[in-house]
mmCIF file of N, CA and C in Angstrom:
data_model
loop_
_atom_site.group_PDB
_atom_site.id
_atom_site.type_symbol
_atom_site.label_atom_id
_atom_site.label_comp_id
_atom_site.label_asym_id
_atom_site.label_seq_id
_atom_site.Cartn_x
_atom_site.Cartn_y
_atom_site.Cartn_z
ATOM 1 N N MET B 1 35.311 164.477 106.970
ATOM 2 C CA MET B 1 35.697 165.780 106.492
ATOM 3 C C MET B 1 37.213 165.832 106.236
ATOM 4 N N CYS B 2 37.992 165.278 107.159
ATOM 5 C CA CYS B 2 39.450 165.275 106.975
ATOM 6 C C CYS B 2 39.844 164.455 105.759
ATOM 7 N N TYR B 3 39.087 163.373 105.501
ATOM 8 C CA TYR B 3 39.337 162.541 104.325
ATOM 9 C C TYR B 3 39.316 163.415 103.069
ATOM 10 N N TYR B 4 38.279 164.226 102.928
ATOM 11 C CA TYR B 4 38.140 165.078 101.750
ATOM 12 C C TYR B 4 39.115 166.247 101.758
ATOM 13 N N MET B 5 39.452 166.760 102.933
ATOM 14 C CA MET B 5 40.435 167.849 102.995
ATOM 15 C C MET B 5 41.788 167.377 102.475
ATOM 16 N N PHE B 6 42.207 166.189 102.912
ATOM 17 C CA PHE B 6 43.475 165.669 102.419
ATOM 18 C C PHE B 6 43.382 165.323 100.941
ATOM 19 N N TYR B 7 42.229 164.828 100.521
ATOM 20 C CA TYR B 7 42.051 164.479 99.120
ATOM 21 C C TYR B 7 42.201 165.717 98.230
ATOM 22 N N ILE B 8 41.666 166.829 98.681
ATOM 23 C CA ILE B 8 41.711 168.063 97.902
ATOM 24 C C ILE B 8 43.086 168.730 97.971
ATOM 25 N N ALA B 9 43.656 168.805 99.164
ATOM 26 C CA ALA B 9 44.853 169.623 99.342
ATOM 27 C C ALA B 9 46.148 168.851 99.571
ATOM 28 N N GLY B 10 46.091 167.542 99.751
ATOM 29 C CA GLY B 10 47.286 166.848 100.187
ATOM 30 C C GLY B 10 48.074 166.056 99.167
ATOM 31 N N ARG B 11 47.552 165.851 97.986
ATOM 32 C CA ARG B 11 48.212 164.970 97.023
ATOM 33 C C ARG B 11 49.640 165.419 96.691
ATOM 34 N N ASP B 12 49.829 166.669 96.359
ATOM 35 C CA ASP B 12 51.162 167.167 95.991
ATOM 36 C C ASP B 12 52.159 167.030 97.144
ATOM 37 N N ILE B 13 51.692 167.326 98.344
ATOM 38 C CA ILE B 13 52.567 167.232 99.521
ATOM 39 C C ILE B 13 52.999 165.788 99.743
ATOM 40 N N LEU B 14 52.049 164.871 99.679
ATOM 41 C CA LEU B 14 52.373 163.458 99.903
ATOM 42 C C LEU B 14 53.278 162.903 98.809
ATOM 43 N N GLU B 15 52.974 163.232 97.568
ATOM 44 C CA GLU B 15 53.799 162.740 96.456
ATOM 45 C C GLU B 15 55.227 163.276 96.554
ATOM 46 N N ARG B 16 55.382 164.447 97.126
ATOM 47 C CA ARG B 16 56.712 165.030 97.238
ATOM 48 C C ARG B 16 57.504 164.485 98.434
ATOM 49 N N TYR B 17 56.837 164.332 99.596
ATOM 50 C CA TYR B 17 57.562 164.006 100.822
ATOM 51 C C TYR B 17 57.551 162.524 101.209
ATOM 52 N N ILE B 18 56.507 161.791 100.875
ATOM 53 C CA ILE B 18 56.472 160.377 101.257
ATOM 54 C C ILE B 18 56.015 159.474 100.102
ATOM 55 N N PRO B 19 56.652 159.585 98.952
ATOM 56 C CA PRO B 19 56.204 158.772 97.822
ATOM 57 C C PRO B 19 56.373 157.273 98.059
ATOM 58 N N ASN B 20 57.400 156.873 98.798
ATOM 59 C CA ASN B 20 57.613 155.445 99.050
ATOM 60 C C ASN B 20 56.522 154.851 99.936
ATOM 61 N N HIS B 21 56.133 155.583 100.976
ATOM 62 C CA HIS B 21 55.050 155.119 101.845
ATOM 63 C C HIS B 21 53.738 155.032 101.070
ATOM 64 N N LEU B 22 53.507 156.012 100.232
ATOM 65 C CA LEU B 22 52.297 156.045 99.433
ATOM 66 C C LEU B 22 52.243 154.854 98.481
ATOM 67 N N ALA B 23 53.337 154.570 97.800
ATOM 68 C CA ALA B 23 53.386 153.440 96.875
ATOM 69 C C ALA B 23 53.243 152.117 97.614
ATOM 70 N N SER B 24 53.876 151.996 98.757
ATOM 71 C CA SER B 24 53.803 150.770 99.547
ATOM 72 C C SER B 24 52.381 150.513 100.038
ATOM 73 N N PHE B 25 51.742 151.539 100.557
ATOM 74 C CA PHE B 25 50.381 151.375 101.056
ATOM 75 C C PHE B 25 49.411 151.125 99.904
ATOM 76 N N ARG B 26 49.634 151.768 98.767
ATOM 77 C CA ARG B 26 48.793 151.533 97.589
ATOM 78 C C ARG B 26 48.868 150.065 97.166
ATOM 79 N N TYR B 27 50.075 149.497 97.197
ATOM 80 C CA TYR B 27 50.258 148.082 96.863
ATOM 81 C C TYR B 27 49.522 147.189 97.870
ATOM 82 N N GLN B 28 49.628 147.521 99.165
ATOM 83 C CA GLN B 28 48.949 146.733 100.198
ATOM 84 C C GLN B 28 47.427 146.789 100.030
ATOM 85 N N ILE B 29 46.910 147.945 99.691
ATOM 86 C CA ILE B 29 45.464 148.093 99.491
ATOM 87 C C ILE B 29 45.017 147.248 98.302
ATOM 88 N N GLU B 30 45.741 147.307 97.204
ATOM 89 C CA GLU B 30 45.377 146.523 96.023
ATOM 90 C C GLU B 30 45.498 145.024 96.287
ATOM 91 N N SER B 31 46.498 144.621 97.061
ATOM 92 C CA SER B 31 46.682 143.206 97.389
ATOM 93 C C SER B 31 45.558 142.680 98.269
ATOM 94 N N ASN B 32 44.943 143.545 99.039
ATOM 95 C CA ASN B 32 43.887 143.142 99.969
ATOM 96 C C ASN B 32 42.528 143.703 99.568
ATOM 97 N N ARG B 33 42.351 144.025 98.310
ATOM 98 C CA ARG B 33 41.118 144.653 97.835
ATOM 99 C C ARG B 33 39.877 143.808 98.145
ATOM 100 N N SER B 34 40.001 142.465 98.058
ATOM 101 C CA SER B 34 38.834 141.604 98.272
ATOM 102 C C SER B 34 38.367 141.605 99.721
ATOM 103 N N SER B 35 39.244 141.905 100.648
ATOM 104 C CA SER B 35 38.867 141.967 102.064
ATOM 105 C C SER B 35 39.371 143.278 102.669
ATOM 106 N N LEU B 36 39.138 144.358 101.951
ATOM 107 C CA LEU B 36 39.672 145.666 102.338
ATOM 108 C C LEU B 36 39.181 146.123 103.707
ATOM 109 N N PHE B 37 37.908 145.912 103.987
ATOM 110 C CA PHE B 37 37.360 146.328 105.272
ATOM 111 C C PHE B 37 38.102 145.647 106.417
ATOM 112 N N LEU B 38 38.235 144.334 106.344
ATOM 113 C CA LEU B 38 38.918 143.598 107.412
ATOM 114 C C LEU B 38 40.396 143.957 107.487
ATOM 115 N N TYR B 39 41.019 144.174 106.340
ATOM 116 C CA TYR B 39 42.432 144.555 106.328
ATOM 117 C C TYR B 39 42.640 145.881 107.057
ATOM 118 N N LEU B 40 41.851 146.885 106.690
ATOM 119 C CA LEU B 40 41.996 148.197 107.336
ATOM 120 C C LEU B 40 41.647 148.144 108.820
ATOM 121 N N LEU B 41 40.614 147.389 109.153
ATOM 122 C CA LEU B 41 40.250 147.275 110.556
ATOM 123 C C LEU B 41 41.368 146.610 111.348
ATOM 124 N N THR B 42 41.973 145.588 110.778
ATOM 125 C CA THR B 42 43.055 144.883 111.464
ATOM 126 C C THR B 42 44.262 145.788 111.673
ATOM 127 N N ILE B 43 44.661 146.535 110.632
ATOM 128 C CA ILE B 43 45.834 147.391 110.826
ATOM 129 C C ILE B 43 45.528 148.569 111.745
ATOM 130 N N ARG B 44 44.280 148.981 111.800
ATOM 131 C CA ARG B 44 43.921 150.044 112.743
ATOM 132 C C ARG B 44 43.927 149.531 114.182
ATOM 133 N N LEU B 45 43.579 148.275 114.374
ATOM 134 C CA LEU B 45 43.561 147.714 115.722
ATOM 135 C C LEU B 45 44.947 147.287 116.185
ATOM 136 N N PHE B 46 45.865 147.077 115.245
ATOM 137 C CA PHE B 46 47.223 146.703 115.619
ATOM 138 C C PHE B 46 47.904 147.931 116.216
ATOM 139 N N PRO B 47 48.419 147.819 117.442
ATOM 140 C CA PRO B 47 48.876 149.026 118.143
ATOM 141 C C PRO B 47 50.103 149.713 117.546
ATOM 142 N N LEU B 48 50.878 149.050 116.701
ATOM 143 C CA LEU B 48 52.080 149.683 116.165
ATOM 144 C C LEU B 48 51.884 150.300 114.786
ATOM 145 N N SER B 49 50.683 150.209 114.238
ATOM 146 C CA SER B 49 50.410 150.820 112.940
ATOM 147 C C SER B 49 50.368 152.335 113.080
ATOM 148 N N PRO B 50 50.934 153.036 112.112
ATOM 149 C CA PRO B 50 50.880 154.511 112.168
ATOM 150 C C PRO B 50 49.488 155.011 111.780
ATOM 151 N N TYR B 51 48.636 155.125 112.766
ATOM 152 C CA TYR B 51 47.236 155.509 112.562
ATOM 153 C C TYR B 51 47.136 156.810 111.784
ATOM 154 N N TRP B 52 47.955 157.783 112.119
ATOM 155 C CA TRP B 52 47.920 159.088 111.464
ATOM 156 C C TRP B 52 48.260 158.959 109.983
ATOM 157 N N LEU B 53 49.210 158.076 109.648
ATOM 158 C CA LEU B 53 49.597 157.903 108.247
ATOM 159 C C LEU B 53 48.478 157.239 107.451
ATOM 160 N N ILE B 54 47.824 156.269 108.055
ATOM 161 C CA ILE B 54 46.690 155.608 107.401
ATOM 162 C C ILE B 54 45.603 156.635 107.107
ATOM 163 N N ASN B 55 45.347 157.513 108.056
ATOM 164 C CA ASN B 55 44.321 158.551 107.865
ATOM 165 C C ASN B 55 44.675 159.499 106.730
ATOM 166 N N ILE B 56 45.928 159.872 106.643
ATOM 167 C CA ILE B 56 46.350 160.848 105.643
ATOM 168 C C ILE B 56 46.370 160.271 104.237
ATOM 169 N N ILE B 57 46.863 159.049 104.070
ATOM 170 C CA ILE B 57 47.052 158.533 102.714
ATOM 171 C C ILE B 57 45.886 157.723 102.172
ATOM 172 N N SER B 58 44.911 157.398 102.991
ATOM 173 C CA SER B 58 43.773 156.601 102.517
ATOM 174 C C SER B 58 43.056 157.181 101.300
ATOM 175 N N PRO B 59 42.825 158.488 101.227
ATOM 176 C CA PRO B 59 42.137 159.013 100.036
ATOM 177 C C PRO B 59 42.914 158.808 98.731
ATOM 178 N N PHE B 60 44.226 158.644 98.817
ATOM 179 C CA PHE B 60 45.053 158.587 97.619
ATOM 180 C C PHE B 60 45.380 157.170 97.156
ATOM 181 N N VAL B 61 44.962 156.190 97.924
ATOM 182 C CA VAL B 61 45.304 154.811 97.569
ATOM 183 C C VAL B 61 44.074 153.973 97.247
ATOM 184 N N GLY B 62 42.941 154.613 97.092
ATOM 185 C CA GLY B 62 41.745 153.906 96.656
ATOM 186 C C GLY B 62 40.872 153.351 97.760
ATOM 187 N N VAL B 63 40.987 153.878 98.972
ATOM 188 C CA VAL B 63 40.117 153.431 100.060
ATOM 189 C C VAL B 63 38.807 154.209 99.961
ATOM 190 N N PRO B 64 37.693 153.507 99.762
ATOM 191 C CA PRO B 64 36.402 154.212 99.707
ATOM 192 C C PRO B 64 36.113 154.913 101.034
ATOM 193 N N VAL B 65 35.418 156.041 100.968
ATOM 194 C CA VAL B 65 35.180 156.855 102.157
ATOM 195 C C VAL B 65 34.376 156.088 103.202
ATOM 196 N N TRP B 66 33.429 155.259 102.799
ATOM 197 C CA TRP B 66 32.617 154.542 103.790
ATOM 198 C C TRP B 66 33.460 153.523 104.549
ATOM 199 N N ILE B 67 34.386 152.852 103.879
ATOM 200 C CA ILE B 67 35.273 151.901 104.565
ATOM 201 C C ILE B 67 36.201 152.669 105.496
ATOM 202 N N PHE B 68 36.716 153.785 105.028
ATOM 203 C CA PHE B 68 37.580 154.632 105.853
ATOM 204 C C PHE B 68 36.849 155.054 107.130
ATOM 205 N N PHE B 69 35.632 155.536 106.978
ATOM 206 C CA PHE B 69 34.860 156.036 108.111
ATOM 207 C C PHE B 69 34.554 154.937 109.128
ATOM 208 N N VAL B 70 34.041 153.814 108.654
ATOM 209 C CA VAL B 70 33.646 152.737 109.568
ATOM 210 C C VAL B 70 34.858 152.142 110.277
ATOM 211 N N THR B 71 35.956 151.933 109.547
ATOM 212 C CA THR B 71 37.141 151.370 110.204
ATOM 213 C C THR B 71 37.757 152.364 111.193
ATOM 214 N N CYS B 72 37.632 153.649 110.911
ATOM 215 C CA CYS B 72 38.085 154.654 111.896
ATOM 216 C C CYS B 72 37.268 154.546 113.175
ATOM 217 N N MET B 73 35.962 154.458 113.019
ATOM 218 C CA MET B 73 35.096 154.401 114.197
ATOM 219 C C MET B 73 35.332 153.116 114.996
ATOM 220 N N LEU B 74 35.439 151.995 114.322
ATOM 221 C CA LEU B 74 35.672 150.732 115.029
ATOM 222 C C LEU B 74 37.115 150.626 115.519
ATOM 223 N N GLY B 75 38.042 151.188 114.770
ATOM 224 C CA GLY B 75 39.446 151.111 115.134
ATOM 225 C C GLY B 75 39.796 151.919 116.367
ATOM 226 N N ILE B 76 38.988 152.903 116.689
ATOM 227 C CA ILE B 76 39.247 153.730 117.865
ATOM 228 C C ILE B 76 38.723 153.076 119.145
ATOM 229 N N LEU B 77 37.901 152.033 119.019
ATOM 230 C CA LEU B 77 37.324 151.383 120.195
ATOM 231 C C LEU B 77 38.361 150.868 121.193
ATOM 232 N N PRO B 78 39.413 150.155 120.760
ATOM 233 C CA PRO B 78 40.382 149.683 121.759
ATOM 234 C C PRO B 78 41.041 150.826 122.527
ATOM 235 N N TYR B 79 41.389 151.895 121.839
ATOM 236 C CA TYR B 79 41.988 153.047 122.512
ATOM 237 C C TYR B 79 41.014 153.640 123.531
ATOM 238 N N THR B 80 39.766 153.776 123.114
ATOM 239 C CA THR B 80 38.751 154.309 124.006
ATOM 240 C C THR B 80 38.572 153.387 125.208
ATOM 241 N N PHE B 81 38.521 152.086 124.941
ATOM 242 C CA PHE B 81 38.394 151.103 126.012
ATOM 243 C C PHE B 81 39.551 151.215 126.998
ATOM 244 N N VAL B 82 40.765 151.269 126.469
ATOM 245 C CA VAL B 82 41.946 151.365 127.331
ATOM 246 C C VAL B 82 41.910 152.646 128.150
ATOM 247 N N THR B 83 41.524 153.741 127.529
ATOM 248 C CA THR B 83 41.469 155.020 128.235
ATOM 249 C C THR B 83 40.448 154.989 129.366
ATOM 250 N N VAL B 84 39.262 154.477 129.084
ATOM 251 C CA VAL B 84 38.215 154.396 130.110
ATOM 252 C C VAL B 84 38.632 153.435 131.221
ATOM 253 N N GLU B 85 39.136 152.257 130.837
ATOM 254 C CA GLU B 85 39.592 151.281 131.833
ATOM 255 C C GLU B 85 40.723 151.863 132.682
ATOM 256 N N ALA B 86 41.655 152.555 132.037
ATOM 257 C CA ALA B 86 42.772 153.145 132.775
ATOM 258 C C ALA B 86 42.274 154.168 133.793
ATOM 259 N N GLY B 87 41.310 154.978 133.393
ATOM 260 C CA GLY B 87 40.744 155.950 134.320
ATOM 261 C C GLY B 87 40.076 155.277 135.508
ATOM 262 N N GLN B 88 39.317 154.216 135.241
ATOM 263 C CA GLN B 88 38.672 153.482 136.326
ATOM 264 C C GLN B 88 39.703 152.802 137.222
ATOM 265 N N MET B 89 40.717 152.216 136.577
ATOM 266 C CA MET B 89 41.733 151.493 137.340
ATOM 267 C C MET B 89 42.563 152.450 138.191
ATOM 268 N N LEU B 90 42.899 153.604 137.639
ATOM 269 C CA LEU B 90 43.722 154.545 138.386
ATOM 270 C C LEU B 90 43.035 155.026 139.662
ATOM 271 N N SER B 91 41.730 155.063 139.633
ATOM 272 C CA SER B 91 41.028 155.482 140.840
ATOM 273 C C SER B 91 41.086 154.406 141.925
ATOM 274 N N GLU B 92 41.410 153.169 141.537
ATOM 275 C CA GLU B 92 41.451 152.058 142.490
ATOM 276 C C GLU B 92 42.847 151.469 142.685
ATOM 277 N N VAL B 93 43.869 152.033 142.050
ATOM 278 C CA VAL B 93 45.213 151.451 142.094
ATOM 279 C C VAL B 93 45.830 151.570 143.481
ATOM 280 N N GLU B 94 46.313 150.420 143.932
ATOM 281 C CA GLU B 94 47.058 150.391 145.178
ATOM 282 C C GLU B 94 48.484 149.902 144.946
ATOM 283 N N SER B 95 48.678 149.150 143.828
ATOM 284 C CA SER B 95 50.020 148.668 143.479
ATOM 285 C C SER B 95 50.103 148.499 141.967
ATOM 286 N N ILE B 96 51.326 148.281 141.470
ATOM 287 C CA ILE B 96 51.536 148.118 140.025
ATOM 288 C C ILE B 96 50.860 146.860 139.495
ATOM 289 N N SER B 97 50.711 145.846 140.298
ATOM 290 C CA SER B 97 50.063 144.607 139.849
ATOM 291 C C SER B 97 48.581 144.824 139.551
ATOM 292 N N ASP B 98 47.981 145.829 140.139
ATOM 293 C CA ASP B 98 46.590 146.150 139.838
ATOM 294 C C ASP B 98 46.424 146.607 138.388
ATOM 295 N N ILE B 99 47.456 147.206 137.829
ATOM 296 C CA ILE B 99 47.392 147.682 136.444
ATOM 297 C C ILE B 99 47.474 146.521 135.460
ATOM 298 N N LEU B 100 48.244 145.504 135.787
ATOM 299 C CA LEU B 100 48.434 144.356 134.898
ATOM 300 C C LEU B 100 47.453 143.231 135.214
ATOM 301 N N ASP B 101 46.241 143.591 135.477
ATOM 302 C CA ASP B 101 45.190 142.640 135.799
ATOM 303 C C ASP B 101 44.884 141.747 134.596
ATOM 304 N N SER B 102 44.742 140.448 134.819
ATOM 305 C CA SER B 102 44.501 139.510 133.718
ATOM 306 C C SER B 102 43.134 139.739 133.066
ATOM 307 N N ARG B 103 42.149 140.166 133.831
ATOM 308 C CA ARG B 103 40.828 140.446 133.268
ATOM 309 C C ARG B 103 40.898 141.594 132.261
ATOM 310 N N PHE B 104 41.600 142.638 132.610
ATOM 311 C CA PHE B 104 41.785 143.783 131.729
ATOM 312 C C PHE B 104 42.538 143.367 130.464
ATOM 313 N N MET B 105 43.626 142.638 130.643
ATOM 314 C CA MET B 105 44.419 142.197 129.498
ATOM 315 C C MET B 105 43.610 141.245 128.611
ATOM 316 N N GLY B 106 42.787 140.417 129.203
ATOM 317 C CA GLY B 106 41.931 139.503 128.439
ATOM 318 C C GLY B 106 40.927 140.250 127.577
ATOM 319 N N LYS B 107 40.302 141.282 128.155
ATOM 320 C CA LYS B 107 39.353 142.100 127.382
ATOM 321 C C LYS B 107 40.047 142.760 126.194
ATOM 322 N N LEU B 108 41.205 143.300 126.440
ATOM 323 C CA LEU B 108 41.957 143.969 125.385
ATOM 324 C C LEU B 108 42.341 142.982 124.281
ATOM 325 N N PHE B 109 42.776 141.798 124.666
ATOM 326 C CA PHE B 109 43.132 140.769 123.695
ATOM 327 C C PHE B 109 41.928 140.366 122.851
ATOM 328 N N LEU B 110 40.779 140.158 123.483
ATOM 329 C CA LEU B 110 39.581 139.759 122.743
ATOM 330 C C LEU B 110 39.149 140.821 121.739
ATOM 331 N N ILE B 111 39.195 142.070 122.132
ATOM 332 C CA ILE B 111 38.822 143.146 121.219
ATOM 333 C C ILE B 111 39.753 143.158 120.005
ATOM 334 N N SER B 112 41.033 142.943 120.235
ATOM 335 C CA SER B 112 41.998 142.962 119.129
ATOM 336 C C SER B 112 41.955 141.696 118.299
ATOM 337 N N ALA B 113 41.581 140.568 118.886
ATOM 338 C CA ALA B 113 41.622 139.286 118.185
ATOM 339 C C ALA B 113 40.422 139.054 117.271
ATOM 340 N N VAL B 114 39.301 139.674 117.545
ATOM 341 C CA VAL B 114 38.095 139.420 116.757
ATOM 342 C C VAL B 114 38.297 139.719 115.269
ATOM 343 N N PRO B 115 38.776 140.899 114.858
ATOM 344 C CA PRO B 115 38.933 141.132 113.420
ATOM 345 C C PRO B 115 39.999 140.243 112.789
ATOM 346 N N ILE B 116 41.023 139.899 113.551
ATOM 347 C CA ILE B 116 42.052 139.006 113.010
ATOM 348 C C ILE B 116 41.446 137.634 112.750
ATOM 349 N N PHE B 117 40.648 137.129 113.689
ATOM 350 C CA PHE B 117 39.980 135.840 113.529
ATOM 351 C C PHE B 117 39.040 135.863 112.327
ATOM 352 N N VAL B 118 38.238 136.902 112.210
ATOM 353 C CA VAL B 118 37.309 137.018 111.077
ATOM 354 C C VAL B 118 38.084 137.067 109.763
ATOM 355 N N SER B 119 39.193 137.768 109.732
ATOM 356 C CA SER B 119 40.014 137.859 108.527
ATOM 357 C C SER B 119 40.575 136.496 108.137
ATOM 358 N N ILE B 120 41.056 135.731 109.104
ATOM 359 C CA ILE B 120 41.607 134.394 108.829
ATOM 360 C C ILE B 120 40.523 133.472 108.283
ATOM 361 N N VAL B 121 39.364 133.480 108.916
ATOM 362 C CA VAL B 121 38.261 132.634 108.462
ATOM 363 C C VAL B 121 37.831 133.021 107.054
ATOM 364 N N THR B 122 37.743 134.311 106.784
ATOM 365 C CA THR B 122 37.334 134.783 105.460
ATOM 366 C C THR B 122 38.342 134.373 104.396
ATOM 367 N N ARG B 123 39.625 134.500 104.685
ATOM 368 C CA ARG B 123 40.655 134.112 103.714
ATOM 369 C C ARG B 123 40.627 132.617 103.436
ATOM 370 N N LYS B 124 40.464 131.813 104.484
ATOM 371 C CA LYS B 124 40.401 130.364 104.286
ATOM 372 C C LYS B 124 39.190 129.988 103.447
ATOM 373 N N ARG B 125 38.069 130.638 103.714
ATOM 374 C CA ARG B 125 36.865 130.358 102.941
ATOM 375 C C ARG B 125 37.042 130.788 101.493
ATOM 376 N N ASN B 126 37.654 131.941 101.267
ATOM 377 C CA ASN B 126 37.893 132.405 99.895
ATOM 378 C C ASN B 126 38.859 131.496 99.162
ATOM 379 N N LYS B 127 39.900 131.015 99.842
ATOM 380 C CA LYS B 127 40.863 130.110 99.204
ATOM 381 C C LYS B 127 40.218 128.792 98.841
ATOM 382 N N SER B 128 39.389 128.236 99.725
ATOM 383 C CA SER B 128 38.745 126.957 99.420
ATOM 384 C C SER B 128 37.767 127.124 98.262
ATOM 385 N N GLY B 129 37.086 128.239 98.198
ATOM 386 C CA GLY B 129 36.185 128.507 97.075
ATOM 387 C C GLY B 129 36.945 128.645 95.777
ATOM 388 N N SER B 130 38.099 129.293 95.813
ATOM 389 C CA SER B 130 38.867 129.485 94.590
ATOM 390 C C SER B 130 39.468 128.171 94.110
ATOM 391 N N VAL B 131 39.813 127.261 95.030
ATOM 392 C CA VAL B 131 40.335 125.954 94.630
ATOM 393 C C VAL B 131 39.260 125.163 93.926
ATOM 394 N N GLU B 132 38.034 125.173 94.460
ATOM 395 C CA GLU B 132 36.934 124.469 93.816
ATOM 396 C C GLU B 132 36.662 125.042 92.428
ATOM 397 N N GLU B 133 36.715 126.372 92.302
ATOM 398 C CA GLU B 133 36.495 126.989 91.001
ATOM 399 C C GLU B 133 37.568 126.567 90.010
ATOM 400 N N LYS B 134 38.818 126.529 90.446
ATOM 401 C CA LYS B 134 39.905 126.117 89.564
ATOM 402 C C LYS B 134 39.734 124.675 89.130
ATOM 403 N N HIS B 135 39.337 123.814 90.051
ATOM 404 C CA HIS B 135 39.131 122.410 89.713
ATOM 405 C C HIS B 135 37.998 122.265 88.712
ATOM 406 N N GLU B 136 36.935 123.033 88.879
ATOM 407 C CA GLU B 136 35.831 122.982 87.937
ATOM 408 C C GLU B 136 36.273 123.441 86.558
ATOM 409 N N GLN B 137 37.128 124.466 86.503
ATOM 410 C CA GLN B 137 37.596 124.960 85.223
ATOM 411 C C GLN B 137 38.447 123.923 84.514
ATOM 412 N N VAL B 138 39.245 123.173 85.265
ATOM 413 C CA VAL B 138 40.131 122.184 84.666
ATOM 414 C C VAL B 138 39.370 120.898 84.370
ATOM 415 N N GLY B 139 38.255 120.668 85.043
ATOM 416 C CA GLY B 139 37.470 119.483 84.784
ATOM 417 C C GLY B 139 37.589 118.415 85.856
ATOM 418 N N PHE B 140 38.207 118.712 86.990
ATOM 419 C CA PHE B 140 38.325 117.737 88.065
ATOM 420 C C PHE B 140 36.991 117.486 88.749
ATOM 421 N N LEU B 141 36.191 118.510 88.896
ATOM 422 C CA LEU B 141 34.913 118.367 89.563
ATOM 423 C C LEU B 141 33.799 118.731 88.596
ATOM 424 N N SER B 142 32.800 117.911 88.594
ATOM 425 C CA SER B 142 31.600 118.271 87.847
ATOM 426 C C SER B 142 30.493 118.450 88.860
ATOM 427 N N SER B 143 29.422 119.076 88.476
ATOM 428 C CA SER B 143 28.374 119.375 89.433
ATOM 429 C C SER B 143 27.754 118.115 90.027
ATOM 430 N N GLY B 144 27.766 117.000 89.331
ATOM 431 C CA GLY B 144 27.198 115.760 89.826
ATOM 432 C C GLY B 144 28.091 115.052 90.823
ATOM 433 N N GLU B 145 29.400 115.270 90.792
ATOM 434 C CA GLU B 145 30.306 114.550 91.682
ATOM 435 C C GLU B 145 30.286 115.073 93.095
ATOM 436 N N LEU B 146 29.783 116.274 93.325
ATOM 437 C CA LEU B 146 29.773 116.844 94.660
ATOM 438 C C LEU B 146 28.572 116.358 95.476
ATOM 439 N N ASP B 147 27.547 115.847 94.842
ATOM 440 C CA ASP B 147 26.330 115.417 95.563
ATOM 441 C C ASP B 147 26.516 114.083 96.227
#
């Protein structure tokens, strides 16, 4: 609902007050169009990304509503996890070292690392596919030479 509210009422405000951010994010979206879902999920999981800004400008930079919705839902998981874990930990805290537990930090790292890993694997696979296509276009590889 907020996606459409900003889409309807926010364009003039954004173009007037943050045109540079809008242009920069639009460029990033276009540069990552082939893996847009993973790109948005990764920046949502990165703790220093301005989550509120991503939410506001997504309708104006070509992010489809379904990608916006799903990445919002998945992107909120680490925050929810940290909040729930913090509540559980605070009930058992006896010292500051209890907060910096390696098990807790490991879980948080794994949650954040999964989309980054998937993104790296996807990019490597796409690059290797594009190299083969280029070689085929130039004539380096024919369909019989790969067998």
